[in-house]
mmCIF file of C-alpha atoms in Angstrom:
data_model
loop_
_atom_site.group_PDB
_atom_site.id
_atom_site.type_symbol
_atom_site.label_atom_id
_atom_site.label_comp_id
_atom_site.label_asym_id
_atom_site.label_seq_id
_atom_site.Cartn_x
_atom_site.Cartn_y
_atom_site.Cartn_z
ATOM 1 C CA UNK B 1 -21.063 -69.672 19.116
ATOM 2 C CA UNK B 2 -20.211 -73.546 18.722
ATOM 3 C CA UNK B 3 -17.766 -75.745 20.087
ATOM 4 C CA UNK B 4 -17.541 -79.518 19.390
ATOM 5 C CA UNK B 5 -20.918 -79.246 17.789
ATOM 6 C CA UNK B 6 -22.380 -78.151 21.111
ATOM 7 C CA UNK B 7 -23.891 -74.171 20.664
ATOM 8 C CA UNK B 8 -22.065 -71.877 23.577
ATOM 9 C CA UNK B 9 -24.388 -68.714 24.435
ATOM 10 C CA UNK B 10 -21.828 -65.686 25.061
ATOM 11 C CA UNK B 11 -22.167 -61.762 25.267
ATOM 12 C CA UNK B 12 -19.579 -59.968 23.441
ATOM 13 C CA UNK B 13 -17.975 -56.524 23.702
ATOM 14 C CA UNK B 14 -15.989 -54.571 20.912
ATOM 15 C CA UNK B 15 -14.212 -51.468 21.962
ATOM 16 C CA UNK B 16 -13.836 -48.634 19.511
ATOM 17 C CA UNK B 17 -10.113 -48.695 18.683
ATOM 18 C CA UNK B 18 -8.031 -48.593 15.727
ATOM 19 C CA UNK B 19 -5.808 -51.212 16.669
ATOM 20 C CA UNK B 20 -5.760 -54.816 17.572
ATOM 21 C CA UNK B 21 -6.831 -55.491 21.061
ATOM 22 C CA UNK B 22 -6.511 -57.941 23.587
ATOM 23 C CA UNK B 23 -9.210 -60.075 24.723
ATOM 24 C CA UNK B 24 -10.702 -60.721 28.025
ATOM 25 C CA UNK B 25 -13.105 -63.457 29.032
ATOM 26 C CA UNK B 26 -15.572 -62.990 32.007
ATOM 27 C CA UNK B 27 -16.419 -65.769 33.986
ATOM 28 C CA UNK B 28 -19.826 -64.976 35.374
ATOM 29 C CA UNK B 29 -20.793 -65.127 39.273
ATOM 30 C CA UNK B 30 -22.820 -67.450 40.524
ATOM 31 C CA UNK B 31 -26.189 -65.667 39.450
ATOM 32 C CA UNK B 32 -25.105 -66.813 36.038
ATOM 33 C CA UNK B 33 -25.188 -64.431 33.036
ATOM 34 C CA UNK B 34 -26.384 -61.421 34.625
ATOM 35 C CA UNK B 35 -27.218 -57.788 33.394
ATOM 36 C CA UNK B 36 -24.390 -57.100 35.899
ATOM 37 C CA UNK B 37 -21.924 -59.757 33.816
ATOM 38 C CA UNK B 38 -23.076 -58.121 30.672
ATOM 39 C CA UNK B 39 -22.050 -54.870 32.451
ATOM 40 C CA UNK B 40 -18.838 -55.858 33.177
ATOM 41 C CA UNK B 41 -18.240 -56.889 29.368
ATOM 42 C CA UNK B 42 -19.331 -53.603 28.286
ATOM 43 C CA UNK B 43 -16.921 -51.759 31.073
ATOM 44 C CA UNK B 44 -13.890 -53.470 29.388
ATOM 45 C CA UNK B 45 -14.678 -52.656 25.774
ATOM 46 C CA UNK B 46 -15.202 -49.432 26.900
ATOM 47 C CA UNK B 47 -11.540 -49.725 28.303
ATOM 48 C CA UNK B 48 -10.231 -50.634 25.052
ATOM 49 C CA UNK B 49 -10.353 -54.884 25.423
ATOM 50 C CA UNK B 50 -12.689 -57.146 23.538
ATOM 51 C CA UNK B 51 -14.738 -59.140 26.092
ATOM 52 C CA UNK B 52 -16.587 -62.277 25.985
ATOM 53 C CA UNK B 53 -18.844 -63.525 28.846
ATOM 54 C CA UNK B 54 -20.232 -67.151 28.083
ATOM 55 C CA UNK B 55 -23.191 -68.269 29.625
ATOM 56 C CA UNK B 56 -22.280 -71.250 31.473
ATOM 57 C CA UNK B 57 -25.745 -72.559 32.089
ATOM 58 C CA UNK B 58 -26.170 -72.336 28.686
ATOM 59 C CA UNK B 59 -28.203 -75.355 27.480
ATOM 60 C CA UNK B 60 -29.832 -75.832 30.879
ATOM 61 C CA UNK B 61 -32.982 -73.783 29.900
ATOM 62 C CA UNK B 62 -36.145 -74.979 29.686
ATOM 63 C CA UNK B 63 -35.858 -73.965 25.982
ATOM 64 C CA UNK B 64 -32.386 -74.829 25.479
ATOM 65 C CA UNK B 65 -30.843 -71.387 26.343
ATOM 66 C CA UNK B 66 -29.227 -70.355 29.350
ATOM 67 C CA UNK B 67 -29.569 -68.043 32.440
ATOM 68 C CA UNK B 68 -32.352 -65.717 31.126
ATOM 69 C CA UNK B 69 -34.665 -68.947 31.226
ATOM 70 C CA UNK B 70 -34.017 -69.892 34.413
ATOM 71 C CA UNK B 71 -35.372 -69.187 37.886
ATOM 72 C CA UNK B 72 -32.919 -67.724 40.555
ATOM 73 C CA UNK B 73 -33.329 -71.076 42.656
ATOM 74 C CA UNK B 74 -32.654 -72.781 39.049
ATOM 75 C CA UNK B 75 -29.626 -70.897 38.500
ATOM 76 C CA UNK B 76 -28.422 -71.693 41.743
ATOM 77 C CA UNK B 77 -28.764 -75.643 41.530
ATOM 78 C CA UNK B 78 -27.615 -75.862 37.830
ATOM 79 C CA UNK B 79 -24.584 -73.828 38.921
ATOM 80 C CA UNK B 80 -24.163 -76.482 41.683
ATOM 81 C CA UNK B 81 -24.614 -79.563 39.362
ATOM 82 C CA UNK B 82 -22.540 -77.969 36.582
ATOM 83 C CA UNK B 83 -19.314 -77.310 39.297
ATOM 84 C CA UNK B 84 -19.627 -80.702 40.831
ATOM 85 C CA UNK B 85 -20.483 -82.885 38.043
ATOM 86 C CA UNK B 86 -19.751 -81.129 34.547
ATOM 87 C CA UNK B 87 -16.371 -79.011 34.936
ATOM 88 C CA UNK B 88 -14.940 -80.480 31.844
ATOM 89 C CA UNK B 89 -17.860 -79.035 29.865
ATOM 90 C CA UNK B 90 -16.940 -75.712 31.911
ATOM 91 C CA UNK B 91 -13.243 -75.761 30.290
ATOM 92 C CA UNK B 92 -14.687 -76.999 27.314
ATOM 93 C CA UNK B 93 -16.928 -73.778 26.863
ATOM 94 C CA UNK B 94 -14.186 -71.500 28.347
ATOM 95 C CA UNK B 95 -11.847 -72.968 25.232
ATOM 96 C CA UNK B 96 -14.247 -72.286 23.227
ATOM 97 C CA UNK B 97 -14.633 -68.559 24.232
ATOM 98 C CA UNK B 98 -10.967 -68.434 23.661
ATOM 99 C CA UNK B 99 -10.637 -69.837 20.582
ATOM 100 C CA UNK B 100 -13.647 -67.832 19.331
ATOM 101 C CA UNK B 101 -11.946 -64.490 20.447
ATOM 102 C CA UNK B 102 -8.206 -65.407 19.288
ATOM 103 C CA UNK B 103 -9.415 -65.722 15.704
ATOM 104 C CA UNK B 104 -11.137 -62.523 15.544
ATOM 105 C CA UNK B 105 -9.608 -59.883 13.059
ATOM 106 C CA UNK B 106 -9.733 -57.785 15.906
ATOM 107 C CA UNK B 107 -8.002 -59.542 18.154
ATOM 108 C CA UNK B 108 -4.321 -59.358 18.943
ATOM 109 C CA UNK B 109 -3.926 -62.845 20.002
ATOM 110 C CA UNK B 110 -3.522 -62.228 23.635
ATOM 111 C CA UNK B 111 -6.295 -63.665 26.073
ATOM 112 C CA UNK B 112 -7.044 -63.010 29.772
ATOM 113 C CA UNK B 113 -9.728 -64.216 32.049
ATOM 114 C CA UNK B 114 -11.229 -62.627 34.915
ATOM 115 C CA UNK B 115 -13.953 -64.335 37.063
ATOM 116 C CA UNK B 116 -15.834 -62.981 40.057
ATOM 117 C CA UNK B 117 -16.410 -64.937 43.048
ATOM 118 C CA UNK B 118 -17.922 -68.337 41.952
ATOM 119 C CA UNK B 119 -16.251 -67.247 38.288
ATOM 120 C CA UNK B 120 -13.284 -66.300 40.451
ATOM 121 C CA UNK B 121 -12.852 -69.789 41.182
ATOM 122 C CA UNK B 122 -13.220 -70.845 37.580
ATOM 123 C CA UNK B 123 -10.966 -68.192 36.532
ATOM 124 C CA UNK B 124 -8.339 -70.104 38.793
ATOM 125 C CA UNK B 125 -9.123 -73.767 37.771
ATOM 126 C CA UNK B 126 -9.131 -72.517 33.965
ATOM 127 C CA UNK B 127 -5.806 -71.193 34.195
ATOM 128 C CA UNK B 128 -4.678 -74.697 35.416
ATOM 129 C CA UNK B 129 -6.304 -75.971 31.979
ATOM 130 C CA UNK B 130 -5.125 -73.489 29.478
ATOM 131 C CA UNK B 131 -1.689 -72.725 28.962
ATOM 132 C CA UNK B 132 -2.165 -69.980 26.048
ATOM 133 C CA UNK B 133 -3.610 -67.623 28.899
ATOM 134 C CA UNK B 134 -1.587 -64.641 29.397
ATOM 135 C CA UNK B 135 -2.790 -63.971 33.036
ATOM 136 C CA UNK B 136 -5.874 -64.838 35.177
ATOM 137 C CA UNK B 137 -7.565 -62.309 37.284
ATOM 138 C CA UNK B 138 -9.096 -63.697 40.395
ATOM 139 C CA UNK B 139 -11.508 -61.915 41.850
ATOM 140 C CA UNK B 140 -13.113 -63.454 45.235
ATOM 141 C CA UNK B 141 -12.486 -67.002 44.263
ATOM 142 C CA UNK B 142 -10.888 -70.364 45.477
ATOM 143 C CA UNK B 143 -7.514 -71.490 44.342
ATOM 144 C CA UNK B 144 -7.097 -75.286 43.402
ATOM 145 C CA UNK B 145 -6.173 -77.669 46.104
ATOM 146 C CA UNK B 146 -3.990 -79.755 44.584
ATOM 147 C CA UNK B 147 -0.184 -78.551 44.396
ATOM 148 C CA UNK B 148 -0.301 -80.279 40.806
ATOM 149 C CA UNK B 149 -2.925 -78.250 39.639
ATOM 150 C CA UNK B 150 -1.112 -75.194 40.680
ATOM 151 C CA UNK B 151 2.010 -76.119 38.639
ATOM 152 C CA UNK B 152 0.389 -76.340 35.670
ATOM 153 C CA UNK B 153 -0.980 -72.646 35.688
ATOM 154 C CA UNK B 154 1.583 -71.080 32.924
ATOM 155 C CA UNK B 155 0.593 -67.196 33.698
ATOM 156 C CA UNK B 156 0.585 -64.783 36.321
ATOM 157 C CA UNK B 157 -2.309 -65.181 38.439
ATOM 158 C CA UNK B 158 -3.992 -62.011 40.264
ATOM 159 C CA UNK B 159 -5.962 -62.794 43.247
ATOM 160 C CA UNK B 160 -8.150 -59.899 44.766
ATOM 161 C CA UNK B 161 -9.688 -60.531 48.028
ATOM 162 C CA UNK B 162 -11.061 -58.537 51.339
ATOM 163 C CA UNK B 163 -8.777 -59.120 53.857
ATOM 164 C CA UNK B 164 -10.877 -59.511 56.758
ATOM 165 C CA UNK B 165 -12.831 -62.180 55.112
ATOM 166 C CA UNK B 166 -11.212 -65.890 56.278
ATOM 167 C CA UNK B 167 -14.200 -67.651 54.217
ATOM 168 C CA UNK B 168 -12.141 -67.385 51.366
ATOM 169 C CA UNK B 169 -8.832 -65.820 52.046
ATOM 170 C CA UNK B 170 -8.308 -68.767 54.509
ATOM 171 C CA UNK B 171 -8.261 -71.081 51.209
ATOM 172 C CA UNK B 172 -5.405 -68.885 49.301
ATOM 173 C CA UNK B 173 -1.926 -69.336 49.837
ATOM 174 C CA UNK B 174 0.279 -66.649 51.542
ATOM 175 C CA UNK B 175 2.643 -65.069 49.238
ATOM 176 C CA UNK B 176 6.436 -64.997 50.194
ATOM 177 C CA UNK B 177 7.641 -62.232 52.573
#
């Protein structure tokens, strides 16, 4: 898939359904577009959704590819660099995924995002940057720290966290009683 003349690598799964389906953008964890992330796409497709997992590390591999061209230590280094220095590129790649799936004949025009750990934080961040998302699912990811960022979120955000793990849960706002 191309976005602003930049190729974006992704893994896509299609459901076997007779109706138009909602699309799910799956943001991988810190380990890149792994076999596990691909299996999540397959599970969403089996459940009746179009699912797409972009390789956030696309273009950073030795041959211009992504995760599959990097060692485990390189993946960690590249994720850290992309997170610190290229958040706009992450947003652009995620927007490219949303634009791509929304235009598919098999899509009903609804797109949600889900992310896991590092990807959970990116899911939360992406919800601050894309007003067309219908929902964001954050599986163990850090929330935005600025109130202005939270206020830009136009969709419901569902957070899934381990109650006894204060490393992440201490950063999430408490829900009103």
